[in-house]
Coordinates of C-alpha atoms in Angstrom, one line a residue:
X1 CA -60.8 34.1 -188.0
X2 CA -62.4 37.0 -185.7
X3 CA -62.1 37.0 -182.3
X4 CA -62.9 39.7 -180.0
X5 CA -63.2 41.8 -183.2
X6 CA -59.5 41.2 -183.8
X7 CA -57.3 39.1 -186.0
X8 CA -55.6 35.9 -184.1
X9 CA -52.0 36.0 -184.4
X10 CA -50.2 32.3 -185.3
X11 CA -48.9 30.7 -183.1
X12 CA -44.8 30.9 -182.5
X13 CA -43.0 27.7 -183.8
X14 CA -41.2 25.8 -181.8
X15 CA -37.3 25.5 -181.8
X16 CA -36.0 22.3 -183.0
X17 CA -32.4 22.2 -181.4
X18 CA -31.3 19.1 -184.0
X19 CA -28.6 18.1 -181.7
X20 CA -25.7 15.9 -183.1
X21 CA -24.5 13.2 -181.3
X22 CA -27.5 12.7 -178.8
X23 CA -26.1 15.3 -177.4
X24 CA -28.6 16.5 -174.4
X25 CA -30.9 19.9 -174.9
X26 CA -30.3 22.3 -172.6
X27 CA -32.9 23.8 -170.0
X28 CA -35.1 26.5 -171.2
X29 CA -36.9 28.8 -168.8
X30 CA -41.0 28.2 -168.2
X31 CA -41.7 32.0 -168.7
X32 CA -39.4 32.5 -172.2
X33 CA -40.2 29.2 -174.1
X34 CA -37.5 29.5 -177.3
X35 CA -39.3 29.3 -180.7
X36 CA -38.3 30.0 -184.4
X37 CA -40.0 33.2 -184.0
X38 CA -38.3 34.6 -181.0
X39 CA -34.9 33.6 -182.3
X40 CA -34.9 35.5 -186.0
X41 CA -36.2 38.9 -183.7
X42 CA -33.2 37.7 -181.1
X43 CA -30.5 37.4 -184.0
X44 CA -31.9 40.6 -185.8
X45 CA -31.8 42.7 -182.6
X46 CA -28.0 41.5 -181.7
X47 CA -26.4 42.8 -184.7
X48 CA -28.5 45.5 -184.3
X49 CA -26.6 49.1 -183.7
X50 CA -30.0 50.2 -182.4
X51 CA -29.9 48.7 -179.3
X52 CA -27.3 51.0 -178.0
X53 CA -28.0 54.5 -176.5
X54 CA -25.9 56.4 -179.5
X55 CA -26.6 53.9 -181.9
X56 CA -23.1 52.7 -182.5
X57 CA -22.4 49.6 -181.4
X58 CA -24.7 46.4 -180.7
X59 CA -24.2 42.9 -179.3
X60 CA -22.0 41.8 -182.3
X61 CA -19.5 44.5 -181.4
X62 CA -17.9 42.6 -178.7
X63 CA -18.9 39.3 -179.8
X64 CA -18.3 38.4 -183.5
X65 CA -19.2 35.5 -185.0
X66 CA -15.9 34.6 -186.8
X67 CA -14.5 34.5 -183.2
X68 CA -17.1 32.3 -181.8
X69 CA -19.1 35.6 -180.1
X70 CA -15.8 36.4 -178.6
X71 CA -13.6 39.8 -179.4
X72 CA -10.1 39.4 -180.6
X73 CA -9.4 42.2 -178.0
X74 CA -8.1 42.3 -174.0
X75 CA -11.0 44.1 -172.7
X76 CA -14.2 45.7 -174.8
X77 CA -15.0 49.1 -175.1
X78 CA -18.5 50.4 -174.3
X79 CA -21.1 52.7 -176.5
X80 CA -19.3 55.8 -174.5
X81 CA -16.2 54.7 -174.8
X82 CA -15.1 53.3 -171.5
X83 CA -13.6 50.3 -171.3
X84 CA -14.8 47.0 -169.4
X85 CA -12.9 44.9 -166.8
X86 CA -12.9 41.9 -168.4
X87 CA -12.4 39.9 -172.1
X88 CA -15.6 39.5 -173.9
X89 CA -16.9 36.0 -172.8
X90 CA -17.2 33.1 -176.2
X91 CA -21.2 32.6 -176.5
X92 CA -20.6 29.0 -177.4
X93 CA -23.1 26.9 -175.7
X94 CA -24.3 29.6 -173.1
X95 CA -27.7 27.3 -173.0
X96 CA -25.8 25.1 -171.2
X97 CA -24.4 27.4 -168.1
X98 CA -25.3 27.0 -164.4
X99 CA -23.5 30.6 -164.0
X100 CA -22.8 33.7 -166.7
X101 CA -20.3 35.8 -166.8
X102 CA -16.5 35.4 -165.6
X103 CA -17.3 35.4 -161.6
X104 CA -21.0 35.8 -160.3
X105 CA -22.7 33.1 -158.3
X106 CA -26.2 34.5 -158.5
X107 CA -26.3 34.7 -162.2
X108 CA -28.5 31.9 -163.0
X109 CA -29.9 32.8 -166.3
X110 CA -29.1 34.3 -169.7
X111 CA -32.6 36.8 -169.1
X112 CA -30.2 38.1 -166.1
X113 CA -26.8 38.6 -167.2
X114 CA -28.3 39.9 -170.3
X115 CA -29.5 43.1 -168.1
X116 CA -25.7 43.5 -167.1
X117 CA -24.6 45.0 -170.4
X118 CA -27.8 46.4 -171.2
X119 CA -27.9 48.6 -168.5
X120 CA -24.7 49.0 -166.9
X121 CA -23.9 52.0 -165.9
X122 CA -20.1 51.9 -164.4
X123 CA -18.6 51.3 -166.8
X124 CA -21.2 51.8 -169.6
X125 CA -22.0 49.1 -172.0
X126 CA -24.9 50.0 -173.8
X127 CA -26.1 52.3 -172.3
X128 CA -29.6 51.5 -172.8
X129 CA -30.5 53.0 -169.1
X130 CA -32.1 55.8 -169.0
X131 CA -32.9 55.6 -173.0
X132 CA -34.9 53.5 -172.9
X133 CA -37.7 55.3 -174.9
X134 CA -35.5 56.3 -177.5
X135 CA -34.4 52.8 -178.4
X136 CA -37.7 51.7 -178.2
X137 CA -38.8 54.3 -180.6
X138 CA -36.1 53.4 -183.1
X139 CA -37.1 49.4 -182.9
X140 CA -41.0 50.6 -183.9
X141 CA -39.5 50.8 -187.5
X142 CA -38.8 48.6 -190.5
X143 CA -39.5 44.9 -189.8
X144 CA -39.5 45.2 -186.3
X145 CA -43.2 45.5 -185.7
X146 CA -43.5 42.3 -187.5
X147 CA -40.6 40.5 -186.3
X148 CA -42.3 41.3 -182.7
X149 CA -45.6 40.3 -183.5
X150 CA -44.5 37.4 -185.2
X151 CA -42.6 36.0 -181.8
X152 CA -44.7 37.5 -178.8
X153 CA -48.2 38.7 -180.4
X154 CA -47.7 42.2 -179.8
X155 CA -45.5 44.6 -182.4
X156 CA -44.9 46.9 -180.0
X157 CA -41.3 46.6 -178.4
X158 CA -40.9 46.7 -174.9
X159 CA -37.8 45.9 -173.0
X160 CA -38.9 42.8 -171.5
X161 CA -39.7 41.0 -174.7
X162 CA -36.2 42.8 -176.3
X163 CA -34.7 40.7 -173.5
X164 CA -36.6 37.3 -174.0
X165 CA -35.8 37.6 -177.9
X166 CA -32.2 38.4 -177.2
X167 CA -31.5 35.5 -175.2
X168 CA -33.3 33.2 -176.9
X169 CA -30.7 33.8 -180.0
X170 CA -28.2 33.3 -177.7
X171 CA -29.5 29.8 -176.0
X172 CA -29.8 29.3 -179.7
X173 CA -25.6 28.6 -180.7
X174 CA -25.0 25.6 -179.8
X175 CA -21.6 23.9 -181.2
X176 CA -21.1 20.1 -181.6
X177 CA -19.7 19.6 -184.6
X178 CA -15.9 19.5 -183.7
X179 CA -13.6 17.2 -185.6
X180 CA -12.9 16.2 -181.6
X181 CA -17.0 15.5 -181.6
X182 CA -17.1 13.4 -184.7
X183 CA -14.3 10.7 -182.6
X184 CA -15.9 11.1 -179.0
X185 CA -19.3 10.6 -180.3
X186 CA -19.7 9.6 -183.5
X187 CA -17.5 6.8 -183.6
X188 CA -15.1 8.0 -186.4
X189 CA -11.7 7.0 -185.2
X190 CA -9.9 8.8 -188.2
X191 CA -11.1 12.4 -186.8
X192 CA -8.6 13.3 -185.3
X193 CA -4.8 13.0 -186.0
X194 CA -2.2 11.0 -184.0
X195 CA -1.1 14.4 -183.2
X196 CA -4.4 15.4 -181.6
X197 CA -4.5 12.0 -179.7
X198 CA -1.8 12.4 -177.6
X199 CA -2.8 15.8 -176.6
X200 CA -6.4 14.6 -176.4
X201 CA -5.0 11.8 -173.7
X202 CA -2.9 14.8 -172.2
X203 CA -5.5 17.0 -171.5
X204 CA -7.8 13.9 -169.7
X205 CA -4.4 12.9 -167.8
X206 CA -3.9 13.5 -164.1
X207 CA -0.4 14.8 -165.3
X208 CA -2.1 18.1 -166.6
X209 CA -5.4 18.0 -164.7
X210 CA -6.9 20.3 -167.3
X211 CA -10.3 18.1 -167.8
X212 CA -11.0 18.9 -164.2
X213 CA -11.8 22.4 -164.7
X214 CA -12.6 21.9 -167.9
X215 CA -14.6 18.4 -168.2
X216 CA -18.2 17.8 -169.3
X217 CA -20.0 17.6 -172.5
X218 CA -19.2 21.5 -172.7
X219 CA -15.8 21.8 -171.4
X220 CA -16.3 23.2 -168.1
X221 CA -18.1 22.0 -164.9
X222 CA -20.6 25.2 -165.0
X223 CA -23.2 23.2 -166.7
X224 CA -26.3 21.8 -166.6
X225 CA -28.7 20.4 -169.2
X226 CA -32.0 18.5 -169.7
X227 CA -30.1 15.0 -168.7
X228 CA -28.7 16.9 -165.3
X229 CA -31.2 19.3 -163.9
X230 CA -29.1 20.3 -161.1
X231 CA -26.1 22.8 -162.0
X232 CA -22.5 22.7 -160.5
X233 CA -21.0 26.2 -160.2
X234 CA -17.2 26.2 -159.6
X235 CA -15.1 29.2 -160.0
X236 CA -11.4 28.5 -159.9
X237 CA -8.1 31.0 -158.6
X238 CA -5.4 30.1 -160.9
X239 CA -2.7 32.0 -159.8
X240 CA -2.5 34.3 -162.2
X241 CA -2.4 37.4 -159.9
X242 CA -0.3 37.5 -156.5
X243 CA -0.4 41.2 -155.7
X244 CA 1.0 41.4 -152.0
X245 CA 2.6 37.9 -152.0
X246 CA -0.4 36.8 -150.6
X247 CA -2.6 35.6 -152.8
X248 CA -4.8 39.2 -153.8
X249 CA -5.9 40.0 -157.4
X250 CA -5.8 43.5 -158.5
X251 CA -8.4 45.9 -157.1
X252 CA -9.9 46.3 -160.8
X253 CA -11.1 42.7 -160.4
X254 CA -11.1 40.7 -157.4
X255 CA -13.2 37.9 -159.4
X256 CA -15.8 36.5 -157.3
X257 CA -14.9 37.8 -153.9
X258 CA -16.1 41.7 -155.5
X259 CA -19.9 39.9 -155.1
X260 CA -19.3 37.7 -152.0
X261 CA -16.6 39.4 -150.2
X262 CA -15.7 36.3 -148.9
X263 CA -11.8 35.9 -148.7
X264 CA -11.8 32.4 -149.7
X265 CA -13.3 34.2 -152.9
X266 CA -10.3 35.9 -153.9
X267 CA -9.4 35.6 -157.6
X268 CA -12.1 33.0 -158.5
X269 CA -13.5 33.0 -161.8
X270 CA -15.6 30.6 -163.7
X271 CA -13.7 27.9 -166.0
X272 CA -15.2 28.8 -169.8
X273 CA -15.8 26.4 -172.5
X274 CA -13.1 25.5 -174.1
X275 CA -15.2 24.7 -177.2
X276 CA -14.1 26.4 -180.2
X277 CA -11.2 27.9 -177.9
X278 CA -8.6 27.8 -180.9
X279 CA -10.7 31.2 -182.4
X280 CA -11.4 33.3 -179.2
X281 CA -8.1 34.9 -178.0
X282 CA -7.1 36.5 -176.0
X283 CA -7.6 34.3 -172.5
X284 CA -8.3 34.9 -168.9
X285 CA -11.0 37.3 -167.4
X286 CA -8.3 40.4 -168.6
X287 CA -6.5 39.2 -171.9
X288 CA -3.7 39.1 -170.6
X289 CA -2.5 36.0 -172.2
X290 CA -1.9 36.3 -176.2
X291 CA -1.9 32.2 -177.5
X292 CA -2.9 29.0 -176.5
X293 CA 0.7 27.9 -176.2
X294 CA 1.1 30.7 -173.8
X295 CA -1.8 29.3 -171.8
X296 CA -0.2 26.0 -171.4
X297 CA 2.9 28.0 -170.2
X298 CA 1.4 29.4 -167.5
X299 CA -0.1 26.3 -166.7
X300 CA 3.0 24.3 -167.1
X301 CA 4.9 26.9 -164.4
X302 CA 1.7 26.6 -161.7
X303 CA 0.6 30.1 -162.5
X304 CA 2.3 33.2 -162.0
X305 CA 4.6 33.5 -158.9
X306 CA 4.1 30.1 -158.4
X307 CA 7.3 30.1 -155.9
X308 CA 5.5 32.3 -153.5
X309 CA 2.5 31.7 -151.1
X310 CA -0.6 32.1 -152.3
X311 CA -3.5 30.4 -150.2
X312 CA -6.7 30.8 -152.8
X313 CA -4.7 29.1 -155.8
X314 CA -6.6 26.5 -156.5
X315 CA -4.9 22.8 -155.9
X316 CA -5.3 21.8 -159.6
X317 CA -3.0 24.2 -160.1
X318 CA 0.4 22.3 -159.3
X319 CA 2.4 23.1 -162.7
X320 CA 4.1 20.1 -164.6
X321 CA 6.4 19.1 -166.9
X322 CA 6.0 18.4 -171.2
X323 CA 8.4 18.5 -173.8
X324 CA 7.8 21.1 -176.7
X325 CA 6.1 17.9 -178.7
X326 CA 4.0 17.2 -176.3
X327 CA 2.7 21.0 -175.7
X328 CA 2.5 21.1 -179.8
X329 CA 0.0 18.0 -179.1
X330 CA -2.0 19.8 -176.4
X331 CA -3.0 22.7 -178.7
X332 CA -3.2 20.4 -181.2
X333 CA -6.4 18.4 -179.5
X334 CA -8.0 22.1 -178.1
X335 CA -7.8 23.1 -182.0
X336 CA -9.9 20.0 -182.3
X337 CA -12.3 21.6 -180.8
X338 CA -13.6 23.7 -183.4
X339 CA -16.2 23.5 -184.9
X340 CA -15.9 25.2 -188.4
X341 CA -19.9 24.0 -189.7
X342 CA -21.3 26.4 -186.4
X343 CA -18.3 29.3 -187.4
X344 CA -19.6 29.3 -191.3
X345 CA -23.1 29.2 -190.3
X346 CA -22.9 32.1 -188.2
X347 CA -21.3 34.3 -190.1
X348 CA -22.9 34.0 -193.1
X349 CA -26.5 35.4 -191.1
X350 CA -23.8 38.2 -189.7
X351 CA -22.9 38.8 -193.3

């Protein structure tokens, strides 16, 4: 059909999210509706080196797919070679955040963190700022024009729809489909091992007080979904830094006090998902924790110079007592937690 002396374009598809479990959707924004369409361009431009300024690294760099969109790495290094604060963040159910990244209160979408590594400039990420035109040029080739036509009814690329796309793949990975799943919600009580029920009733103990941090559908309290409009955004000092026997963090990283400069701030960072945790080392905002048994450690000892004062630790953070069994049993349940079907999946399209 002609209209206006041009051809109409078909209409996106829209996303079927074919949740397990009855597990809730998540929100999607008004102005970036998530369709079929938008998510293949999404996926396409994220393992795409083209979307850097040198055209050497792309999304996938610092987030593969075998880790669960995490790097087996401390810190990542950008297109130019600086390296970043912090340890690549999982992108395991990043639908379901009420905040992004490790410690910013006013990041309330994927559209805006995605600008962060985009078009950061200290340290460099990217690098897309200030070539722009170039990496629009490149993304005018091959199936591109298509691929952007097909999702937003216009092939040429422009940055705004590069970022709809792009976050639209990520809203897209969602994980469910965890052995500890399969016995919370679909009522198979062989699922998980005796082994992984004693750390399961562990970790939901007051003893450890991990689910308190780390509670929810998701495994953290930054969530929100269609079920629970509203979004709680806790960020959590754990004592893992005590520079002046005070209580300060580093001056690389502050957490959230470097955007609120409130002291009360100090050291805060946002509780991740621990959803497919077994696969994403190494933890905390720096990687500087190797394992999981590690983790416990510190967790087990109150944090790090737990004997001194420190008046931002948060009060979860108490240390306590297992035997070597029963930490064994801890990592056992948070190994549960993978979710192998998602992992496969995901790397195959990589691959």
């Amino acid at each position: 059909m002609i209209v206006g002396g041009s051809a109409c374009s078909k209409a996106p598809t829209p996303y079927a999210w074919n949740l397990p479990y009855d597990i809730p959707a998540p929100t999607v924004p008004a102005d970036n509706p998530i369709t079929v369409e938008s998510v293949k361009l999404g996926e396409t431009l994220f393992f795409d080196t083209a979307l850097s300024a040198d055209n050497t690294i792309s999304c996938s760099s610092c987030h593969h797919p075998e880790n669960a969109f995490a790097e087996p790495k401390p810190v990542s290094v950008g297109a130019r070679g600086d390296k970043l604060n912090r340890n690549a963040l999982a992108l395991v159910n990043v639908a379901y955040n009420a905040s992004f990244t490790w410690a910013h209160n006013n990041l309330d979408s994927i559209e805006k963190q995605l600008l962060i590594p985009l078009f950061n400039e200290h340290p460099v990420e990217m690098g897309v700022t200030g070539n722009e035109g170039v990496i629009l040029t490149r993304l005018e080739q091959g199936d591109y024009p298509a691929l952007f036509k097909a999702a937003y009814g216009d092939e040429t690329p422009n940055v705004n729809n590069i970022v709809k796309a792009l976050a639209s793949y990520v809203r897209s990975l969602v994980s469910f489909n965890s052995a500890f799943d399969a016995y919370a919600y679909g009522q198979d009580d062989g699922a998980l091992t005796p082994q992984q029920l004693e750390g399961l009733n562990l970790f939901f103990s007051e003893r450890t007080e991990c689910f308190h941090c780390h509670g929810g559908v998701n495994f953290t309290q930054s969530s929100k979904h269609s079920f629970q409009a509203f979004g709680v955004q806790p960020f959590h000092n754990t004592g893992l830094y005590n520079e002046d026997g005070a209580g300060s963090y580093p001056v690389s990283d502050m957490g959230l006090y470097s955007v609120t400069f409130n002291k009360q701030d100090m050291g805060k960072f946002r509780a991740p998902t621990l959803r497919n945790i077994a696969l994403t080392a190494p933890y905390m905002h720096d990687g500087s924790i190797a394992t999981l048994s590690d983790v416990i450690e510190f967790y087990a000892r109150g944090g790090n110079k737990a004997e001194t004062p420190n008046p931002y630790r948060s009060p979860f953070i108490k240390g306590f007592t297992l035997s070597e069994e029963e930490k064994a049993a801890l990592v056992a349940f948070l190994q549960s937690l993978t979710d192998e079907e998602f992992i496969e999946k995901h790397v195959s399209h990589k691959n």
